[in-house]
Amino acid sequence: MSAPSTPSLPAAAAPGRTLAAWWQALPLTTVFALFFLVPLALIVMVSFWDFNEYELLPGFTFKNYIAIFEGCSNTSDWCVTFKTYFSTFKFSFLVWLITLVVGFAVSYFLAFHVRSSSVQTLLFVLCTIPFWTSNVIRMIAWVPLLGRNGLVNQTLMGMGTIETPIEWLLFSDFSVVLAFVHLYTMFMIVPIFNSMMRIDRSLIEAASDSGATAWQTLWNVIVPLCRTGIIIGSIFVITIVMGDFVTIGVMGGQQIASIGKIIQVQTNYLQFPLAAANAVILLAIVLMIIWALTRMVDIRKEL
């Protein structure tokens, strides 16, 4: 009669494998801690410090957070902080909506209307050409086009369409949104295109065989299966636009406010604790937006 065999531990539970997994994660964990957690902790700490014209005063005070929302208790009119956040949310929403429509349309064309994989690759690379140059150069390129004496105004006046130059083409909300869409649409195209390429084409054929129209197939089959890509692209676009200050400064003619712009100005005037408090509030809002978006899908399936 043979002795009963002792059950062996699963491979994943073996001590050696567990220790090796920790060692493999250590470099990335160290980089994440040094370049993200430590700077973030310093920003939070400095946001509670006091300051004057000459130096920072380490301590613990809510003075900076109170100063940010000073005057916001008046219900008859919005304070500067609320107006600035509203402007930032407005740009984020408009850019998100436009990039979503454009990104979805481009991705749909590449995934379902271009049959050749080589042509798909070629067209996809063409979409990335704007990223071969600096963001600042791409923004400045709009100035000679949209300016008062720019190409657009000169062409419209030459055609007799307008008699005087259009003022709102440059240094306005329109130019800021246009520059944002130009700069960040690719962040929406890539994840949506990746999701569309994973869709089983037999599902689309089954929907067509069941009598579904093109719009019904798009809305009931393709869009739900692309939801993860849409959420990832939305996170990219919204988080970048929420913290951007260069695009708003250049294309808005330094006349349009945003939270990122306020933080930049406060940093230039050496008001580091006040800028840190604004950064903490902005980070908290962005994290809440990301949390709400990630509740809709399981992003780990896409990754």
PDB file of C-alpha atoms in Angstrom:
ATOM      1  CA  MET A   1       0.000   0.000   0.000  1.00  0.00           C
ATOM      2  CA  SER A   2       1.578   3.232  -1.135  1.00  0.00           C
ATOM      3  CA  ALA A   3       1.934   6.195   1.181  1.00  0.00           C
ATOM      4  CA  PRO A   4      -0.370   9.152   0.518  1.00  0.00           C
ATOM      5  CA  SER A   5       1.294  11.807  -1.587  1.00  0.00           C
ATOM      6  CA  THR A   6       1.614  15.304  -0.152  1.00  0.00           C
ATOM      7  CA  PRO A   7      -0.033  17.980  -2.272  1.00  0.00           C
ATOM      8  CA  SER A   8       2.466  20.264  -3.938  1.00  0.00           C
ATOM      9  CA  LEU A   9       2.131  24.024  -3.766  1.00  0.00           C
ATOM     10  CA  PRO A  10       0.919  25.779  -6.904  1.00  0.00           C
ATOM     11  CA  ALA A  11       3.648  27.319  -8.988  1.00  0.00           C
ATOM     12  CA  ALA A  12       2.326  30.813  -8.296  1.00  0.00           C
ATOM     13  CA  ALA A  13       2.485  30.186  -4.528  1.00  0.00           C
ATOM     14  CA  ALA A  14       6.057  28.914  -4.516  1.00  0.00           C
ATOM     15  CA  PRO A  15       8.238  31.139  -2.281  1.00  0.00           C
ATOM     16  CA  GLY A  16      10.944  31.434  -4.906  1.00  0.00           C
ATOM     17  CA  ARG A  17       8.532  32.610  -7.582  1.00  0.00           C
ATOM     18  CA  THR A  18       6.907  35.119  -5.223  1.00  0.00           C
ATOM     19  CA  LEU A  19      10.278  36.576  -4.269  1.00  0.00           C
ATOM     20  CA  ALA A  20      11.340  36.769  -7.916  1.00  0.00           C
ATOM     21  CA  ALA A  21       8.128  38.619  -8.793  1.00  0.00           C
ATOM     22  CA  TRP A  22       8.837  41.191  -6.075  1.00  0.00           C
ATOM     23  CA  TRP A  23      12.382  41.703  -7.365  1.00  0.00           C
ATOM     24  CA  GLN A  24      11.071  42.180 -10.902  1.00  0.00           C
ATOM     25  CA  ALA A  25       8.587  44.808  -9.720  1.00  0.00           C
ATOM     26  CA  LEU A  26      11.164  46.635  -7.584  1.00  0.00           C
ATOM     27  CA  PRO A  27      12.786  48.804 -10.343  1.00  0.00           C
ATOM     28  CA  LEU A  28       9.459  50.074 -11.670  1.00  0.00           C
ATOM     29  CA  THR A  29       8.164  50.607  -8.135  1.00  0.00           C
ATOM     30  CA  THR A  30      11.284  52.603  -7.251  1.00  0.00           C
ATOM     31  CA  VAL A  31      10.949  54.809 -10.320  1.00  0.00           C
ATOM     32  CA  PHE A  32       7.235  55.336  -9.624  1.00  0.00           C
ATOM     33  CA  ALA A  33       7.942  56.290  -6.012  1.00  0.00           C
ATOM     34  CA  LEU A  34      10.854  58.636  -6.782  1.00  0.00           C
ATOM     35  CA  PHE A  35       9.360  60.460  -9.747  1.00  0.00           C
ATOM     36  CA  PHE A  36       5.649  60.457  -8.845  1.00  0.00           C
ATOM     37  CA  LEU A  37       4.844  59.734  -5.206  1.00  0.00           C
ATOM     38  CA  VAL A  38       7.684  61.767  -3.659  1.00  0.00           C
ATOM     39  CA  PRO A  39       7.115  64.909  -5.829  1.00  0.00           C
ATOM     40  CA  LEU A  40       3.368  64.619  -5.227  1.00  0.00           C
ATOM     41  CA  ALA A  41       3.914  64.385  -1.476  1.00  0.00           C
ATOM     42  CA  LEU A  42       6.168  67.462  -1.608  1.00  0.00           C
ATOM     43  CA  ILE A  43       3.520  69.438  -3.499  1.00  0.00           C
ATOM     44  CA  VAL A  44       0.875  68.499  -0.935  1.00  0.00           C
ATOM     45  CA  MET A  45       3.238  69.442   1.891  1.00  0.00           C
ATOM     46  CA  VAL A  46       4.164  72.823   0.375  1.00  0.00           C
ATOM     47  CA  SER A  47       0.481  73.627  -0.196  1.00  0.00           C
ATOM     48  CA  PHE A  48       0.097  73.930   3.595  1.00  0.00           C
ATOM     49  CA  TRP A  49       3.094  76.255   4.017  1.00  0.00           C
ATOM     50  CA  ASP A  50       2.968  80.015   4.371  1.00  0.00           C
ATOM     51  CA  PHE A  51       5.030  82.472   2.338  1.00  0.00           C
ATOM     52  CA  ASN A  52       5.917  86.116   1.966  1.00  0.00           C
ATOM     53  CA  GLU A  53       7.681  88.164  -0.696  1.00  0.00           C
ATOM     54  CA  TYR A  54      11.078  86.719   0.142  1.00  0.00           C
ATOM     55  CA  GLU A  55      10.800  83.183   1.475  1.00  0.00           C
ATOM     56  CA  LEU A  56       8.730  80.105   2.158  1.00  0.00           C
ATOM     57  CA  LEU A  57       7.623  79.586   5.756  1.00  0.00           C
ATOM     58  CA  PRO A  58       7.305  75.886   6.611  1.00  0.00           C
ATOM     59  CA  GLY A  59       4.330  75.125   8.799  1.00  0.00           C
ATOM     60  CA  PHE A  60       0.737  73.980   8.573  1.00  0.00           C
ATOM     61  CA  THR A  61      -1.981  76.390   7.507  1.00  0.00           C
ATOM     62  CA  PHE A  62      -5.121  76.342   5.379  1.00  0.00           C
ATOM     63  CA  LYS A  63      -4.426  79.937   4.356  1.00  0.00           C
ATOM     64  CA  ASN A  64      -3.674  79.050   0.735  1.00  0.00           C
ATOM     65  CA  TYR A  65      -6.832  76.994   0.244  1.00  0.00           C
ATOM     66  CA  ILE A  66      -8.929  79.732   1.866  1.00  0.00           C
ATOM     67  CA  ALA A  67      -7.320  82.343  -0.396  1.00  0.00           C
ATOM     68  CA  ILE A  68      -8.197  80.319  -3.509  1.00  0.00           C
ATOM     69  CA  PHE A  69     -11.922  80.335  -2.692  1.00  0.00           C
ATOM     70  CA  GLU A  70     -11.977  83.825  -1.221  1.00  0.00           C
ATOM     71  CA  GLY A  71     -15.168  85.603  -2.236  1.00  0.00           C
ATOM     72  CA  CYS A  72     -16.833  82.421  -3.515  1.00  0.00           C
ATOM     73  CA  SER A  73     -19.460  82.528  -0.764  1.00  0.00           C
ATOM     74  CA  ASN A  74     -21.201  85.377  -2.577  1.00  0.00           C
ATOM     75  CA  THR A  75     -24.096  83.757  -4.429  1.00  0.00           C
ATOM     76  CA  SER A  76     -24.874  86.815  -6.553  1.00  0.00           C
ATOM     77  CA  ASP A  77     -21.740  86.463  -8.659  1.00  0.00           C
ATOM     78  CA  TRP A  78     -19.139  83.813  -9.366  1.00  0.00           C
ATOM     79  CA  CYS A  79     -15.707  84.255  -7.865  1.00  0.00           C
ATOM     80  CA  VAL A  80     -12.569  84.202  -9.995  1.00  0.00           C
ATOM     81  CA  THR A  81     -11.835  80.601  -9.056  1.00  0.00           C
ATOM     82  CA  PHE A  82     -15.218  79.298 -10.187  1.00  0.00           C
ATOM     83  CA  LYS A  83     -15.031  81.301 -13.416  1.00  0.00           C
ATOM     84  CA  THR A  84     -11.584  79.891 -14.117  1.00  0.00           C
ATOM     85  CA  TYR A  85     -12.663  76.319 -13.448  1.00  0.00           C
ATOM     86  CA  PHE A  86     -15.727  76.833 -15.630  1.00  0.00           C
ATOM     87  CA  SER A  87     -13.471  78.053 -18.457  1.00  0.00           C
ATOM     88  CA  THR A  88     -11.204  75.035 -18.002  1.00  0.00           C
ATOM     89  CA  PHE A  89     -14.131  72.598 -17.983  1.00  0.00           C
ATOM     90  CA  LYS A  90     -15.590  74.302 -21.049  1.00  0.00           C
ATOM     91  CA  PHE A  91     -12.404  73.804 -23.049  1.00  0.00           C
ATOM     92  CA  SER A  92     -12.068  70.219 -21.818  1.00  0.00           C
ATOM     93  CA  PHE A  93     -15.635  69.339 -22.804  1.00  0.00           C
ATOM     94  CA  LEU A  94     -15.481  70.983 -26.244  1.00  0.00           C
ATOM     95  CA  VAL A  95     -12.113  69.452 -27.091  1.00  0.00           C
ATOM     96  CA  TRP A  96     -13.223  66.046 -25.803  1.00  0.00           C
ATOM     97  CA  LEU A  97     -16.409  66.132 -27.881  1.00  0.00           C
ATOM     98  CA  ILE A  98     -14.714  67.239 -31.107  1.00  0.00           C
ATOM     99  CA  THR A  99     -11.756  64.866 -30.766  1.00  0.00           C
ATOM    100  CA  LEU A 100     -14.158  62.004 -29.998  1.00  0.00           C
ATOM    101  CA  VAL A 101     -16.177  62.624 -33.174  1.00  0.00           C
ATOM    102  CA  VAL A 102     -13.103  63.131 -35.357  1.00  0.00           C
ATOM    103  CA  GLY A 103     -11.148  60.296 -33.758  1.00  0.00           C
ATOM    104  CA  PHE A 104     -14.032  57.844 -34.044  1.00  0.00           C
ATOM    105  CA  ALA A 105     -14.639  58.763 -37.699  1.00  0.00           C
ATOM    106  CA  VAL A 106     -10.955  58.395 -38.637  1.00  0.00           C
ATOM    107  CA  SER A 107     -10.624  55.134 -36.716  1.00  0.00           C
ATOM    108  CA  TYR A 108     -13.798  53.733 -38.280  1.00  0.00           C
ATOM    109  CA  PHE A 109     -12.550  54.560 -41.767  1.00  0.00           C
ATOM    110  CA  LEU A 110      -9.142  52.981 -41.142  1.00  0.00           C
ATOM    111  CA  ALA A 111     -10.532  49.858 -39.467  1.00  0.00           C
ATOM    112  CA  PHE A 112     -13.536  49.020 -41.664  1.00  0.00           C
ATOM    113  CA  HIS A 113     -13.112  50.767 -45.010  1.00  0.00           C
ATOM    114  CA  VAL A 114      -9.409  50.244 -45.664  1.00  0.00           C
ATOM    115  CA  ARG A 115      -8.939  46.566 -46.518  1.00  0.00           C
ATOM    116  CA  SER A 116      -5.188  46.481 -47.110  1.00  0.00           C
ATOM    117  CA  SER A 117      -3.095  46.281 -43.951  1.00  0.00           C
ATOM    118  CA  SER A 118      -0.225  48.096 -45.655  1.00  0.00           C
ATOM    119  CA  VAL A 119      -2.506  50.982 -46.629  1.00  0.00           C
ATOM    120  CA  GLN A 120      -3.871  51.013 -43.077  1.00  0.00           C
ATOM    121  CA  THR A 121      -0.348  51.331 -41.744  1.00  0.00           C
ATOM    122  CA  LEU A 122       0.509  54.063 -44.244  1.00  0.00           C
ATOM    123  CA  LEU A 123      -2.576  56.126 -43.424  1.00  0.00           C
ATOM    124  CA  PHE A 124      -2.051  55.615 -39.696  1.00  0.00           C
ATOM    125  CA  VAL A 125       1.527  56.873 -40.016  1.00  0.00           C
ATOM    126  CA  LEU A 126       0.238  59.899 -41.923  1.00  0.00           C
ATOM    127  CA  CYS A 127      -1.963  60.682 -38.922  1.00  0.00           C
ATOM    128  CA  THR A 128       1.144  60.806 -36.737  1.00  0.00           C
ATOM    129  CA  ILE A 129       3.052  63.270 -38.972  1.00  0.00           C
ATOM    130  CA  PRO A 130       2.034  66.324 -36.872  1.00  0.00           C
ATOM    131  CA  PHE A 131       3.744  64.679 -33.882  1.00  0.00           C
ATOM    132  CA  TRP A 132       7.062  64.847 -35.705  1.00  0.00           C
ATOM    133  CA  THR A 133       7.314  68.535 -34.798  1.00  0.00           C
ATOM    134  CA  SER A 134       7.079  70.434 -31.522  1.00  0.00           C
ATOM    135  CA  ASN A 135       3.714  71.404 -30.069  1.00  0.00           C
ATOM    136  CA  VAL A 136       4.799  75.039 -29.977  1.00  0.00           C
ATOM    137  CA  ILE A 137       5.693  74.999 -33.678  1.00  0.00           C
ATOM    138  CA  ARG A 138       2.320  73.475 -34.537  1.00  0.00           C
ATOM    139  CA  MET A 139       0.550  76.158 -32.526  1.00  0.00           C
ATOM    140  CA  ILE A 140       2.551  79.025 -34.022  1.00  0.00           C
ATOM    141  CA  ALA A 141       1.765  77.689 -37.501  1.00  0.00           C
ATOM    142  CA  TRP A 142      -1.875  78.739 -36.981  1.00  0.00           C
ATOM    143  CA  VAL A 143      -0.963  82.398 -36.382  1.00  0.00           C
ATOM    144  CA  PRO A 144      -0.199  83.354 -40.029  1.00  0.00           C
ATOM    145  CA  LEU A 145      -3.351  81.488 -41.069  1.00  0.00           C
ATOM    146  CA  LEU A 146      -5.848  82.895 -38.568  1.00  0.00           C
ATOM    147  CA  GLY A 147      -4.411  86.341 -37.864  1.00  0.00           C
ATOM    148  CA  ARG A 148      -6.083  89.623 -38.799  1.00  0.00           C
ATOM    149  CA  ASN A 149      -3.901  89.810 -41.899  1.00  0.00           C
ATOM    150  CA  GLY A 150      -3.578  86.039 -42.168  1.00  0.00           C
ATOM    151  CA  LEU A 151      -4.199  83.769 -45.105  1.00  0.00           C
ATOM    152  CA  VAL A 152      -7.812  82.965 -44.161  1.00  0.00           C
ATOM    153  CA  ASN A 153      -8.887  86.588 -43.809  1.00  0.00           C
ATOM    154  CA  GLN A 154      -7.017  87.676 -46.923  1.00  0.00           C
ATOM    155  CA  THR A 155      -8.605  84.866 -48.952  1.00  0.00           C
ATOM    156  CA  LEU A 156     -12.135  85.636 -47.732  1.00  0.00           C
ATOM    157  CA  MET A 157     -11.661  89.351 -48.400  1.00  0.00           C
ATOM    158  CA  GLY A 158     -10.227  88.635 -51.838  1.00  0.00           C
ATOM    159  CA  MET A 159     -13.289  86.514 -52.663  1.00  0.00           C
ATOM    160  CA  GLY A 160     -15.563  89.290 -51.466  1.00  0.00           C
ATOM    161  CA  THR A 161     -17.092  87.104 -48.759  1.00  0.00           C
ATOM    162  CA  ILE A 162     -16.228  89.590 -46.005  1.00  0.00           C
ATOM    163  CA  GLU A 163     -15.383  93.292 -46.023  1.00  0.00           C
ATOM    164  CA  THR A 164     -13.350  93.480 -42.809  1.00  0.00           C
ATOM    165  CA  PRO A 165     -11.097  90.856 -41.216  1.00  0.00           C
ATOM    166  CA  ILE A 166     -12.696  88.395 -38.782  1.00  0.00           C
ATOM    167  CA  GLU A 167     -11.310  89.176 -35.340  1.00  0.00           C
ATOM    168  CA  TRP A 168     -12.303  86.010 -33.473  1.00  0.00           C
ATOM    169  CA  LEU A 169     -10.250  83.617 -35.594  1.00  0.00           C
ATOM    170  CA  LEU A 170      -7.141  84.204 -33.469  1.00  0.00           C
ATOM    171  CA  PHE A 171      -6.585  84.879 -29.770  1.00  0.00           C
ATOM    172  CA  SER A 172     -10.047  83.622 -28.879  1.00  0.00           C
ATOM    173  CA  ASP A 173     -11.844  80.557 -27.553  1.00  0.00           C
ATOM    174  CA  PHE A 174     -12.153  79.355 -31.143  1.00  0.00           C
ATOM    175  CA  SER A 175      -8.399  79.381 -31.758  1.00  0.00           C
ATOM    176  CA  VAL A 176      -7.709  77.666 -28.422  1.00  0.00           C
ATOM    177  CA  VAL A 177     -10.166  74.834 -29.148  1.00  0.00           C
ATOM    178  CA  LEU A 178      -8.847  74.514 -32.715  1.00  0.00           C
ATOM    179  CA  ALA A 179      -5.258  74.193 -31.482  1.00  0.00           C
ATOM    180  CA  PHE A 180      -6.253  71.652 -28.828  1.00  0.00           C
ATOM    181  CA  VAL A 181      -8.085  69.524 -31.392  1.00  0.00           C
ATOM    182  CA  HIS A 182      -5.118  69.721 -33.745  1.00  0.00           C
ATOM    183  CA  LEU A 183      -2.678  68.727 -31.013  1.00  0.00           C
ATOM    184  CA  TYR A 184      -4.557  65.974 -29.215  1.00  0.00           C
ATOM    185  CA  THR A 185      -6.892  64.226 -31.664  1.00  0.00           C
ATOM    186  CA  MET A 186      -4.280  61.516 -32.137  1.00  0.00           C
ATOM    187  CA  PHE A 187      -4.643  60.589 -28.464  1.00  0.00           C
ATOM    188  CA  MET A 188      -8.246  59.678 -29.260  1.00  0.00           C
ATOM    189  CA  ILE A 189      -7.561  57.947 -32.574  1.00  0.00           C
ATOM    190  CA  VAL A 190      -5.002  55.431 -31.286  1.00  0.00           C
ATOM    191  CA  PRO A 191      -7.050  53.707 -28.518  1.00  0.00           C
ATOM    192  CA  ILE A 192     -10.285  53.731 -30.531  1.00  0.00           C
ATOM    193  CA  PHE A 193      -8.542  52.296 -33.592  1.00  0.00           C
ATOM    194  CA  ASN A 194      -6.946  49.635 -31.398  1.00  0.00           C
ATOM    195  CA  SER A 195     -10.376  48.661 -30.028  1.00  0.00           C
ATOM    196  CA  MET A 196     -11.930  48.541 -33.487  1.00  0.00           C
ATOM    197  CA  MET A 197      -9.213  46.271 -34.829  1.00  0.00           C
ATOM    198  CA  ARG A 198     -10.055  43.757 -32.088  1.00  0.00           C
ATOM    199  CA  ILE A 199     -13.722  43.523 -33.065  1.00  0.00           C
ATOM    200  CA  ASP A 200     -14.675  40.164 -34.546  1.00  0.00           C
ATOM    201  CA  ARG A 201     -15.926  40.938 -38.055  1.00  0.00           C
ATOM    202  CA  SER A 202     -18.382  38.019 -37.845  1.00  0.00           C
ATOM    203  CA  LEU A 203     -20.367  40.044 -35.293  1.00  0.00           C
ATOM    204  CA  ILE A 204     -20.889  42.791 -37.853  1.00  0.00           C
ATOM    205  CA  GLU A 205     -21.886  40.252 -40.478  1.00  0.00           C
ATOM    206  CA  ALA A 206     -24.333  38.679 -38.042  1.00  0.00           C
ATOM    207  CA  ALA A 207     -25.901  42.078 -37.335  1.00  0.00           C
ATOM    208  CA  SER A 208     -26.231  42.726 -41.063  1.00  0.00           C
ATOM    209  CA  ASP A 209     -27.762  39.296 -41.655  1.00  0.00           C
ATOM    210  CA  SER A 210     -30.282  39.997 -38.889  1.00  0.00           C
ATOM    211  CA  GLY A 211     -31.532  43.021 -40.820  1.00  0.00           C
ATOM    212  CA  ALA A 212     -29.770  45.747 -38.833  1.00  0.00           C
ATOM    213  CA  THR A 213     -29.083  48.967 -40.678  1.00  0.00           C
ATOM    214  CA  ALA A 214     -25.620  50.516 -40.818  1.00  0.00           C
ATOM    215  CA  TRP A 215     -26.516  52.981 -38.045  1.00  0.00           C
ATOM    216  CA  GLN A 216     -27.986  50.227 -35.871  1.00  0.00           C
ATOM    217  CA  THR A 217     -24.866  48.130 -36.316  1.00  0.00           C
ATOM    218  CA  LEU A 218     -22.708  51.152 -35.484  1.00  0.00           C
ATOM    219  CA  TRP A 219     -24.658  52.076 -32.366  1.00  0.00           C
ATOM    220  CA  ASN A 220     -25.476  48.608 -31.016  1.00  0.00           C
ATOM    221  CA  VAL A 221     -22.359  46.638 -31.986  1.00  0.00           C
ATOM    222  CA  ILE A 222     -19.351  48.795 -32.797  1.00  0.00           C
ATOM    223  CA  VAL A 223     -19.758  51.578 -30.227  1.00  0.00           C
ATOM    224  CA  PRO A 224     -20.238  49.213 -27.222  1.00  0.00           C
ATOM    225  CA  LEU A 225     -17.217  47.147 -28.285  1.00  0.00           C
ATOM    226  CA  CYS A 226     -15.147  50.343 -28.649  1.00  0.00           C
ATOM    227  CA  ARG A 227     -16.175  51.692 -25.264  1.00  0.00           C
ATOM    228  CA  THR A 228     -12.845  50.854 -23.641  1.00  0.00           C
ATOM    229  CA  GLY A 229     -10.894  52.678 -26.355  1.00  0.00           C
ATOM    230  CA  ILE A 230     -13.220  55.665 -26.067  1.00  0.00           C
ATOM    231  CA  ILE A 231     -12.704  55.828 -22.299  1.00  0.00           C
ATOM    232  CA  ILE A 232      -8.905  55.579 -22.611  1.00  0.00           C
ATOM    233  CA  GLY A 233      -8.827  58.297 -25.259  1.00  0.00           C
ATOM    234  CA  SER A 234     -11.122  60.458 -23.145  1.00  0.00           C
ATOM    235  CA  ILE A 235      -8.807  60.121 -20.152  1.00  0.00           C
ATOM    236  CA  PHE A 236      -5.829  61.181 -22.256  1.00  0.00           C
ATOM    237  CA  VAL A 237      -7.548  64.217 -23.783  1.00  0.00           C
ATOM    238  CA  ILE A 238      -9.318  65.470 -20.662  1.00  0.00           C
ATOM    239  CA  THR A 239      -6.310  65.185 -18.354  1.00  0.00           C
ATOM    240  CA  ILE A 240      -3.983  66.922 -20.836  1.00  0.00           C
ATOM    241  CA  VAL A 241      -6.374  69.790 -21.564  1.00  0.00           C
ATOM    242  CA  MET A 242      -7.212  70.309 -17.877  1.00  0.00           C
ATOM    243  CA  GLY A 243      -3.571  70.980 -17.013  1.00  0.00           C
ATOM    244  CA  ASP A 244      -2.469  72.740 -20.200  1.00  0.00           C
ATOM    245  CA  PHE A 245      -1.296  76.341 -20.021  1.00  0.00           C
ATOM    246  CA  VAL A 246       1.021  76.723 -23.024  1.00  0.00           C
ATOM    247  CA  THR A 247      -1.672  76.294 -25.682  1.00  0.00           C
ATOM    248  CA  ILE A 248      -4.100  78.602 -23.906  1.00  0.00           C
ATOM    249  CA  GLY A 249      -1.382  81.204 -23.434  1.00  0.00           C
ATOM    250  CA  VAL A 250      -0.189  81.170 -27.056  1.00  0.00           C
ATOM    251  CA  MET A 251      -3.496  80.750 -28.876  1.00  0.00           C
ATOM    252  CA  GLY A 252      -5.471  82.851 -26.394  1.00  0.00           C
ATOM    253  CA  GLY A 253      -3.100  85.788 -26.580  1.00  0.00           C
ATOM    254  CA  GLN A 254      -2.484  85.600 -22.809  1.00  0.00           C
ATOM    255  CA  GLN A 255      -6.082  86.818 -22.370  1.00  0.00           C
ATOM    256  CA  ILE A 256      -7.890  83.567 -21.474  1.00  0.00           C
ATOM    257  CA  ALA A 257      -7.696  82.112 -17.982  1.00  0.00           C
ATOM    258  CA  SER A 258      -7.351  78.470 -17.008  1.00  0.00           C
ATOM    259  CA  ILE A 259      -6.258  76.641 -13.896  1.00  0.00           C
ATOM    260  CA  GLY A 260      -2.964  75.653 -15.494  1.00  0.00           C
ATOM    261  CA  LYS A 261      -2.340  79.263 -16.480  1.00  0.00           C
ATOM    262  CA  ILE A 262      -3.041  80.478 -12.942  1.00  0.00           C
ATOM    263  CA  ILE A 263      -0.596  77.921 -11.520  1.00  0.00           C
ATOM    264  CA  GLN A 264       2.052  79.062 -14.000  1.00  0.00           C
ATOM    265  CA  VAL A 265       1.572  82.736 -13.081  1.00  0.00           C
ATOM    266  CA  GLN A 266       1.702  81.990  -9.361  1.00  0.00           C
ATOM    267  CA  THR A 267       4.898  80.000  -9.877  1.00  0.00           C
ATOM    268  CA  ASN A 268       6.463  82.873 -11.838  1.00  0.00           C
ATOM    269  CA  TYR A 269       5.692  85.212  -8.928  1.00  0.00           C
ATOM    270  CA  LEU A 270       7.284  82.696  -6.509  1.00  0.00           C
ATOM    271  CA  GLN A 271       3.951  82.003  -4.804  1.00  0.00           C
ATOM    272  CA  PHE A 272       4.788  78.318  -4.572  1.00  0.00           C
ATOM    273  CA  PRO A 273       2.451  77.357  -1.678  1.00  0.00           C
ATOM    274  CA  LEU A 274      -0.516  79.005  -3.425  1.00  0.00           C
ATOM    275  CA  ALA A 275       0.395  77.312  -6.725  1.00  0.00           C
ATOM    276  CA  ALA A 276       0.780  73.980  -4.895  1.00  0.00           C
ATOM    277  CA  ALA A 277      -2.686  74.351  -3.348  1.00  0.00           C
ATOM    278  CA  ASN A 278      -4.189  75.025  -6.780  1.00  0.00           C
ATOM    279  CA  ALA A 279      -2.316  72.012  -8.162  1.00  0.00           C
ATOM    280  CA  VAL A 280      -3.661  69.751  -5.387  1.00  0.00           C
ATOM    281  CA  ILE A 281      -7.241  70.869  -6.058  1.00  0.00           C
ATOM    282  CA  LEU A 282      -6.807  70.387  -9.811  1.00  0.00           C
ATOM    283  CA  LEU A 283      -5.264  66.952  -9.265  1.00  0.00           C
ATOM    284  CA  ALA A 284      -8.147  65.932  -7.020  1.00  0.00           C
ATOM    285  CA  ILE A 285     -10.702  66.973  -9.650  1.00  0.00           C
ATOM    286  CA  VAL A 286      -8.832  65.176 -12.441  1.00  0.00           C
ATOM    287  CA  LEU A 287      -8.554  62.013 -10.346  1.00  0.00           C
ATOM    288  CA  MET A 288     -12.299  62.098  -9.668  1.00  0.00           C
ATOM    289  CA  ILE A 289     -12.964  62.414 -13.398  1.00  0.00           C
ATOM    290  CA  ILE A 290     -10.627  59.497 -14.130  1.00  0.00           C
ATOM    291  CA  TRP A 291     -12.257  57.427 -11.381  1.00  0.00           C
ATOM    292  CA  ALA A 292     -15.714  58.108 -12.835  1.00  0.00           C
ATOM    293  CA  LEU A 293     -14.563  57.144 -16.337  1.00  0.00           C
ATOM    294  CA  THR A 294     -12.821  53.956 -15.217  1.00  0.00           C
ATOM    295  CA  ARG A 295     -16.014  52.814 -13.455  1.00  0.00           C
ATOM    296  CA  MET A 296     -17.606  52.423 -16.892  1.00  0.00           C
ATOM    297  CA  VAL A 297     -15.186  49.818 -18.259  1.00  0.00           C
ATOM    298  CA  ASP A 298     -12.430  47.463 -17.184  1.00  0.00           C
ATOM    299  CA  ILE A 299      -9.384  49.067 -18.772  1.00  0.00           C
ATOM    300  CA  ARG A 300      -7.195  46.096 -17.823  1.00  0.00           C
ATOM    301  CA  LYS A 301      -8.902  44.053 -20.542  1.00  0.00           C
ATOM    302  CA  GLU A 302      -7.677  46.526 -23.156  1.00  0.00           C
ATOM    303  CA  LEU A 303      -4.148  46.578 -21.784  1.00  0.00           C
TER     304      LEU A 303
END
